[in-house]
Amino acid sequence: MGFYQDIDFEGSGRRLRLETLIRLRWLAVAGQSISVIVVAFWLKFPLPLLPAAVLIALLAAVNFFLAVRFAPAHRLTPASAFTLLAFDLCQLMALLFITGGLANPFAPLVCVPVIISSSLQPIRFSLTLGGLAVAGITALAFTPFPLPWYPGTLLVVPPVLTAGFWFAIVSTTAFAAFYSYRVSQEAKELSDALTATELILQREKHLSQLDGLAAAAAHELGTPLATISVVAREMERELGSDERFKEDVQLLRSQSERCRDILRRLTTLSTEDEAHMRMLPLSSLMEEVLAPHREFGIRLNLVEEGGRDGEPVGNRNPGILYGLGNLLENAIDHAREAVTVTVGHTPDRVRIVIEDDGDGYAADVLQRIGDPYVTKRQKDERAGGLGLGLFIAKTLLERSGAKLTFGNRTGDQPGARVSVDWPRARMEAKGVK
């Protein structure tokens, strides 16, 4: 059950797509051009028009080159994406520098490249870009160029207000970047965890289908092996007295008969176990869950409330088997001496409770159970852990219609307690597969 720990999600398609960046840059070119045209020709404010046009044309030229040079689906390496975002940041700050600096109402747009970087780039690149943004914002506070305003009127921004602009833009950049980073990381963890869940479920389904594959192989190989046996007997009859071929022909025939015997046993095994493998009573399901965990030095107590009369019989669900097995494994890992599994069923509900005699869940852990933490569990974590395995188990069981409740045992008994509850209809033969 620990194979998901070896899954590498680092190359999971988190690179920024060039086409996305190009479209955003064309939007920036259009926005900057419209702003300059409105200020210079409609409002008729004095504006360093030529330098502004050169900066906008430079951004457009670089963007056009990238659009022609690379395919739309090209994905940027972290270093390449950092270079382009840093170029965009410097171009914007240069444009703001010659148009009033922090007094320019468009100055908060400095945070946009940093936000983009923090949502997709490695943290070291985002921090570097954030440092560059802070340095640029500081430089904008000391620009000698006035804010374009009505001719003959000089708009003087008080130093205190400039400091306020600086603090507001820096804090906005930092907060927005951190928020974007956290949201992106949580989405990435959830995506990676769900990917691992699908891989686990596919593996479990594959294992449950091996019996059917064995039967199919036996059926398909039966005819050619029968032909080989017939030919071998004919060869033995014709060449049996020839010392050059006698031993080889006998070996060929004996080995072909051995293959047929093996396939015959596989076919018989599949026929006998087909119903057992496809349909499982609740008691058999629990035995299959418990069996792999009996040799770990922890006593397993199975309590069957209501007995086996009228117990539900349902389709063999690999997701349920894996999910319950993982919960049981967590309980065993943190138990001192024993784990108790209580199974009960009514006409409407099926309930399985797993309890251990360990330290139980810490209060802060209970609030975070089920979150996908892809990293390995810490050594000091309490019963059940918060690793990817618990997330996978919870996800698979909830897919089958179960409701999970995590808590600690009551009274004087220490330990953790996990309750898994289904509507009985979901566990019956016509339930979800």
PDB file of C-alpha atoms in Angstrom, residues 196-322:
ATOM      1  CA  ALA A 196      -2.371   8.977  -7.232  1.00  0.00           C
ATOM      2  CA  THR A 197      -5.864   7.872  -6.228  1.00  0.00           C
ATOM      3  CA  GLU A 198      -6.689   6.978  -9.817  1.00  0.00           C
ATOM      4  CA  LEU A 199      -3.423   5.046 -10.149  1.00  0.00           C
ATOM      5  CA  ILE A 200      -4.156   3.117  -6.950  1.00  0.00           C
ATOM      6  CA  LEU A 201      -7.678   2.300  -8.111  1.00  0.00           C
ATOM      7  CA  GLN A 202      -6.428   1.165 -11.519  1.00  0.00           C
ATOM      8  CA  ARG A 203      -3.867  -1.101  -9.857  1.00  0.00           C
ATOM      9  CA  GLU A 204      -6.469  -2.637  -7.579  1.00  0.00           C
ATOM     10  CA  LYS A 205      -8.839  -3.210 -10.492  1.00  0.00           C
ATOM     11  CA  HIS A 206      -5.995  -4.750 -12.478  1.00  0.00           C
ATOM     12  CA  LEU A 207      -5.223  -7.189  -9.668  1.00  0.00           C
ATOM     13  CA  SER A 208      -8.882  -8.164  -9.382  1.00  0.00           C
ATOM     14  CA  GLN A 209      -9.032  -8.846 -13.127  1.00  0.00           C
ATOM     15  CA  LEU A 210      -6.018 -11.179 -13.241  1.00  0.00           C
ATOM     16  CA  ASP A 211      -8.253 -14.197 -12.639  1.00  0.00           C
ATOM     17  CA  GLY A 212     -10.303 -13.361 -15.728  1.00  0.00           C
ATOM     18  CA  LEU A 213      -7.141 -12.831 -17.735  1.00  0.00           C
ATOM     19  CA  ALA A 214      -5.866 -16.250 -16.688  1.00  0.00           C
ATOM     20  CA  ALA A 215      -9.081 -17.842 -17.940  1.00  0.00           C
ATOM     21  CA  ALA A 216      -8.858 -15.963 -21.227  1.00  0.00           C
ATOM     22  CA  ALA A 217      -5.218 -17.000 -21.663  1.00  0.00           C
ATOM     23  CA  ALA A 218      -6.086 -20.628 -20.984  1.00  0.00           C
ATOM     24  CA  HIS A 219      -8.875 -20.498 -23.556  1.00  0.00           C
ATOM     25  CA  GLU A 220      -6.770 -18.803 -26.242  1.00  0.00           C
ATOM     26  CA  LEU A 221      -3.706 -21.009 -25.750  1.00  0.00           C
ATOM     27  CA  GLY A 222      -5.653 -24.263 -25.563  1.00  0.00           C
ATOM     28  CA  THR A 223      -6.041 -24.716 -29.342  1.00  0.00           C
ATOM     29  CA  PRO A 224      -2.408 -24.111 -30.388  1.00  0.00           C
ATOM     30  CA  LEU A 225      -1.140 -26.333 -27.574  1.00  0.00           C
ATOM     31  CA  ALA A 226      -3.515 -29.084 -28.639  1.00  0.00           C
ATOM     32  CA  THR A 227      -2.119 -28.794 -32.174  1.00  0.00           C
ATOM     33  CA  ILE A 228       1.437 -28.987 -30.822  1.00  0.00           C
ATOM     34  CA  SER A 229       0.543 -32.120 -28.839  1.00  0.00           C
ATOM     35  CA  VAL A 230      -0.947 -33.823 -31.895  1.00  0.00           C
ATOM     36  CA  VAL A 231       2.118 -32.993 -33.995  1.00  0.00           C
ATOM     37  CA  ALA A 232       4.401 -34.174 -31.190  1.00  0.00           C
ATOM     38  CA  ARG A 233       2.623 -37.530 -31.013  1.00  0.00           C
ATOM     39  CA  GLU A 234       2.909 -37.960 -34.794  1.00  0.00           C
ATOM     40  CA  MET A 235       6.602 -37.123 -34.644  1.00  0.00           C
ATOM     41  CA  GLU A 236       7.103 -39.567 -31.791  1.00  0.00           C
ATOM     42  CA  ARG A 237       5.370 -42.310 -33.777  1.00  0.00           C
ATOM     43  CA  GLU A 238       7.448 -41.641 -36.883  1.00  0.00           C
ATOM     44  CA  LEU A 239      10.804 -40.860 -35.220  1.00  0.00           C
ATOM     45  CA  GLY A 240      10.510 -42.790 -31.967  1.00  0.00           C
ATOM     46  CA  SER A 241      12.985 -45.443 -33.102  1.00  0.00           C
ATOM     47  CA  ASP A 242      15.513 -42.864 -34.331  1.00  0.00           C
ATOM     48  CA  GLU A 243      18.076 -42.323 -31.570  1.00  0.00           C
ATOM     49  CA  ARG A 244      18.964 -38.870 -32.966  1.00  0.00           C
ATOM     50  CA  PHE A 245      15.486 -37.429 -32.299  1.00  0.00           C
ATOM     51  CA  LYS A 246      13.928 -39.784 -29.770  1.00  0.00           C
ATOM     52  CA  GLU A 247      14.775 -37.832 -26.586  1.00  0.00           C
ATOM     53  CA  ASP A 248      13.965 -34.446 -28.155  1.00  0.00           C
ATOM     54  CA  VAL A 249      10.575 -35.582 -29.419  1.00  0.00           C
ATOM     55  CA  GLN A 250       9.659 -37.114 -26.051  1.00  0.00           C
ATOM     56  CA  LEU A 251      10.717 -33.897 -24.295  1.00  0.00           C
ATOM     57  CA  LEU A 252       8.608 -31.823 -26.694  1.00  0.00           C
ATOM     58  CA  ARG A 253       5.547 -33.961 -26.077  1.00  0.00           C
ATOM     59  CA  SER A 254       5.975 -34.051 -22.285  1.00  0.00           C
ATOM     60  CA  GLN A 255       6.396 -30.293 -22.066  1.00  0.00           C
ATOM     61  CA  SER A 256       3.343 -29.642 -24.240  1.00  0.00           C
ATOM     62  CA  GLU A 257       1.302 -31.936 -21.990  1.00  0.00           C
ATOM     63  CA  ARG A 258       2.643 -30.076 -18.956  1.00  0.00           C
ATOM     64  CA  CYS A 259       1.510 -26.739 -20.449  1.00  0.00           C
ATOM     65  CA  ARG A 260      -1.960 -28.137 -21.091  1.00  0.00           C
ATOM     66  CA  ASP A 261      -2.179 -29.374 -17.480  1.00  0.00           C
ATOM     67  CA  ILE A 262      -1.229 -25.912 -16.176  1.00  0.00           C
ATOM     68  CA  LEU A 263      -3.836 -24.216 -18.369  1.00  0.00           C
ATOM     69  CA  ARG A 264      -6.429 -26.790 -17.335  1.00  0.00           C
ATOM     70  CA  ARG A 265      -5.808 -25.970 -13.661  1.00  0.00           C
ATOM     71  CA  LEU A 266      -6.048 -22.231 -14.371  1.00  0.00           C
ATOM     72  CA  THR A 267      -9.366 -22.739 -16.126  1.00  0.00           C
ATOM     73  CA  THR A 268     -10.698 -24.888 -13.286  1.00  0.00           C
ATOM     74  CA  LEU A 269      -9.503 -22.388 -10.684  1.00  0.00           C
ATOM     75  CA  SER A 270     -11.165 -19.517 -12.514  1.00  0.00           C
ATOM     76  CA  THR A 271     -14.436 -21.392 -12.858  1.00  0.00           C
ATOM     77  CA  GLU A 272     -14.520 -22.347  -9.186  1.00  0.00           C
ATOM     78  CA  ASP A 273     -13.501 -18.908  -7.879  1.00  0.00           C
ATOM     79  CA  GLU A 274     -15.296 -16.678 -10.380  1.00  0.00           C
ATOM     80  CA  ALA A 275     -18.338 -16.087  -8.197  1.00  0.00           C
ATOM     81  CA  HIS A 276     -16.162 -15.654  -5.107  1.00  0.00           C
ATOM     82  CA  MET A 277     -13.984 -13.104  -6.834  1.00  0.00           C
ATOM     83  CA  ARG A 278     -16.903 -11.156  -8.278  1.00  0.00           C
ATOM     84  CA  MET A 279     -19.329 -11.295  -5.346  1.00  0.00           C
ATOM     85  CA  LEU A 280     -18.364 -10.856  -1.705  1.00  0.00           C
ATOM     86  CA  PRO A 281     -20.484 -11.190   1.434  1.00  0.00           C
ATOM     87  CA  LEU A 282     -19.636  -8.584   4.049  1.00  0.00           C
ATOM     88  CA  SER A 283     -17.875 -11.185   6.211  1.00  0.00           C
ATOM     89  CA  SER A 284     -15.680 -12.312   3.295  1.00  0.00           C
ATOM     90  CA  LEU A 285     -14.884  -8.707   2.450  1.00  0.00           C
ATOM     91  CA  MET A 286     -13.674  -8.102   6.007  1.00  0.00           C
ATOM     92  CA  GLU A 287     -11.610 -11.278   6.005  1.00  0.00           C
ATOM     93  CA  GLU A 288      -9.918 -10.158   2.789  1.00  0.00           C
ATOM     94  CA  VAL A 289      -9.177  -6.777   4.394  1.00  0.00           C
ATOM     95  CA  LEU A 290      -7.852  -8.277   7.641  1.00  0.00           C
ATOM     96  CA  ALA A 291      -5.819 -11.178   6.236  1.00  0.00           C
ATOM     97  CA  PRO A 292      -2.717  -9.223   5.067  1.00  0.00           C
ATOM     98  CA  HIS A 293      -2.363  -7.502   8.467  1.00  0.00           C
ATOM     99  CA  ARG A 294      -2.415 -10.437  10.888  1.00  0.00           C
ATOM    100  CA  GLU A 295       1.355 -10.932  11.069  1.00  0.00           C
ATOM    101  CA  PHE A 296       2.456  -7.517  12.362  1.00  0.00           C
ATOM    102  CA  GLY A 297       2.487  -8.279  16.085  1.00  0.00           C
ATOM    103  CA  ILE A 298      -0.733  -6.375  16.747  1.00  0.00           C
ATOM    104  CA  ARG A 299      -3.804  -8.335  17.824  1.00  0.00           C
ATOM    105  CA  LEU A 300      -6.769  -7.919  15.470  1.00  0.00           C
ATOM    106  CA  ASN A 301     -10.193  -8.324  17.054  1.00  0.00           C
ATOM    107  CA  LEU A 302     -13.165  -8.701  14.712  1.00  0.00           C
ATOM    108  CA  VAL A 303     -16.552  -8.050  16.309  1.00  0.00           C
ATOM    109  CA  GLU A 304     -19.557  -8.965  14.152  1.00  0.00           C
ATOM    110  CA  GLU A 305     -22.680  -7.314  15.498  1.00  0.00           C
ATOM    111  CA  GLY A 306     -25.820  -9.089  14.367  1.00  0.00           C
ATOM    112  CA  GLY A 307     -23.961 -12.144  13.046  1.00  0.00           C
ATOM    113  CA  ARG A 308     -23.806 -13.216   9.438  1.00  0.00           C
ATOM    114  CA  ASP A 309     -27.471 -13.950   8.906  1.00  0.00           C
ATOM    115  CA  GLY A 310     -28.854 -11.607   6.305  1.00  0.00           C
ATOM    116  CA  GLU A 311     -25.518  -9.900   5.742  1.00  0.00           C
ATOM    117  CA  PRO A 312     -25.199  -7.825   2.535  1.00  0.00           C
ATOM    118  CA  VAL A 313     -23.587  -9.436  -0.507  1.00  0.00           C
ATOM    119  CA  GLY A 314     -22.174  -7.041  -3.055  1.00  0.00           C
ATOM    120  CA  ASN A 315     -19.872  -6.622  -5.990  1.00  0.00           C
ATOM    121  CA  ARG A 316     -16.171  -6.908  -5.253  1.00  0.00           C
ATOM    122  CA  ASN A 317     -15.120  -3.261  -5.063  1.00  0.00           C
ATOM    123  CA  PRO A 318     -11.329  -2.692  -5.234  1.00  0.00           C
ATOM    124  CA  GLY A 319     -11.789   0.851  -3.933  1.00  0.00           C
ATOM    125  CA  ILE A 320     -13.513  -0.349  -0.748  1.00  0.00           C
ATOM    126  CA  LEU A 321     -10.912  -3.074  -0.212  1.00  0.00           C
ATOM    127  CA  TYR A 322      -8.024  -0.671  -0.588  1.00  0.00           C
TER     128      TYR A 322
END
